[in-house]
Coordinates of C-alpha atoms in Angstrom, one line a residue:
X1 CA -227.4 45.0 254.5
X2 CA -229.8 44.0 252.0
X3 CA -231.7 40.2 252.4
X4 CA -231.5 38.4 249.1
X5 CA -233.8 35.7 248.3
X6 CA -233.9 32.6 246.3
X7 CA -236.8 31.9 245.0
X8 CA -236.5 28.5 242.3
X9 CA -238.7 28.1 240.1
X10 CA -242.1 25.7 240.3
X11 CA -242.9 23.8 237.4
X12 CA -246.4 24.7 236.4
X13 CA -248.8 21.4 235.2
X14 CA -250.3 22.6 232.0
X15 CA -248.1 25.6 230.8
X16 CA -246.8 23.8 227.6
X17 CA -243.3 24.9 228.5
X18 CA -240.4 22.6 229.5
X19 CA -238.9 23.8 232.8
X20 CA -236.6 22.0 234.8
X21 CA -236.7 22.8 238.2
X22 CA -232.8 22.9 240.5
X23 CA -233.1 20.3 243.3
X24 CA -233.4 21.2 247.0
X25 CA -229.8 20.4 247.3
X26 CA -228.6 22.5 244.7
X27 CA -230.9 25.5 246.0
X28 CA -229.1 24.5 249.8
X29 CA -225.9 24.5 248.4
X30 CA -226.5 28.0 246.4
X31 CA -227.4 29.7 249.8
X32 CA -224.7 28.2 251.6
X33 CA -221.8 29.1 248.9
X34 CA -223.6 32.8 249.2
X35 CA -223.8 33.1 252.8
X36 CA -219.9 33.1 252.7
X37 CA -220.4 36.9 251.4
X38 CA -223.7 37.9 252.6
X39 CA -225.5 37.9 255.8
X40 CA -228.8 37.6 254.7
X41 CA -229.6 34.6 252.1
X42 CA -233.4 33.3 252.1
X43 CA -235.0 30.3 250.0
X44 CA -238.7 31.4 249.5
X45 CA -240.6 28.8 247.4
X46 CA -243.3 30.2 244.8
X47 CA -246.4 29.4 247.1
X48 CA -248.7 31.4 244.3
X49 CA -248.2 28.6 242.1
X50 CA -248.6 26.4 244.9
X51 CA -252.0 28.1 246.0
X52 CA -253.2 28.5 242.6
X53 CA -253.2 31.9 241.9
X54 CA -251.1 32.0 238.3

């Protein structure tokens, strides 16, 4: 089976666009309303905003 993974966006300081970001319990309840279906449901943050490399 395929792994599918969530990955939310991160609001990035300085971009000039206006992006509102789902809280961690809507991303939790996303994966758990998934996982009814699919085995394999991941929440993966965006660690290259986090690290600074965008």
């Amino acid at each position: 089976e395929i792994p599918v993974f969530l990955q939310p966006v991160t609001p990035l300081e300085g971009s000039g666009q206006p992006i509102v970001a789902p809280t961690p319990e809507q991303v939790l309840a996303w994966q758990a309303l998934m996982k009814h279906s699919l085995k394999q449901v991941r929440v993966v943050p965006q660690t290259h905003k986090i690290i600074g490399q965008l």
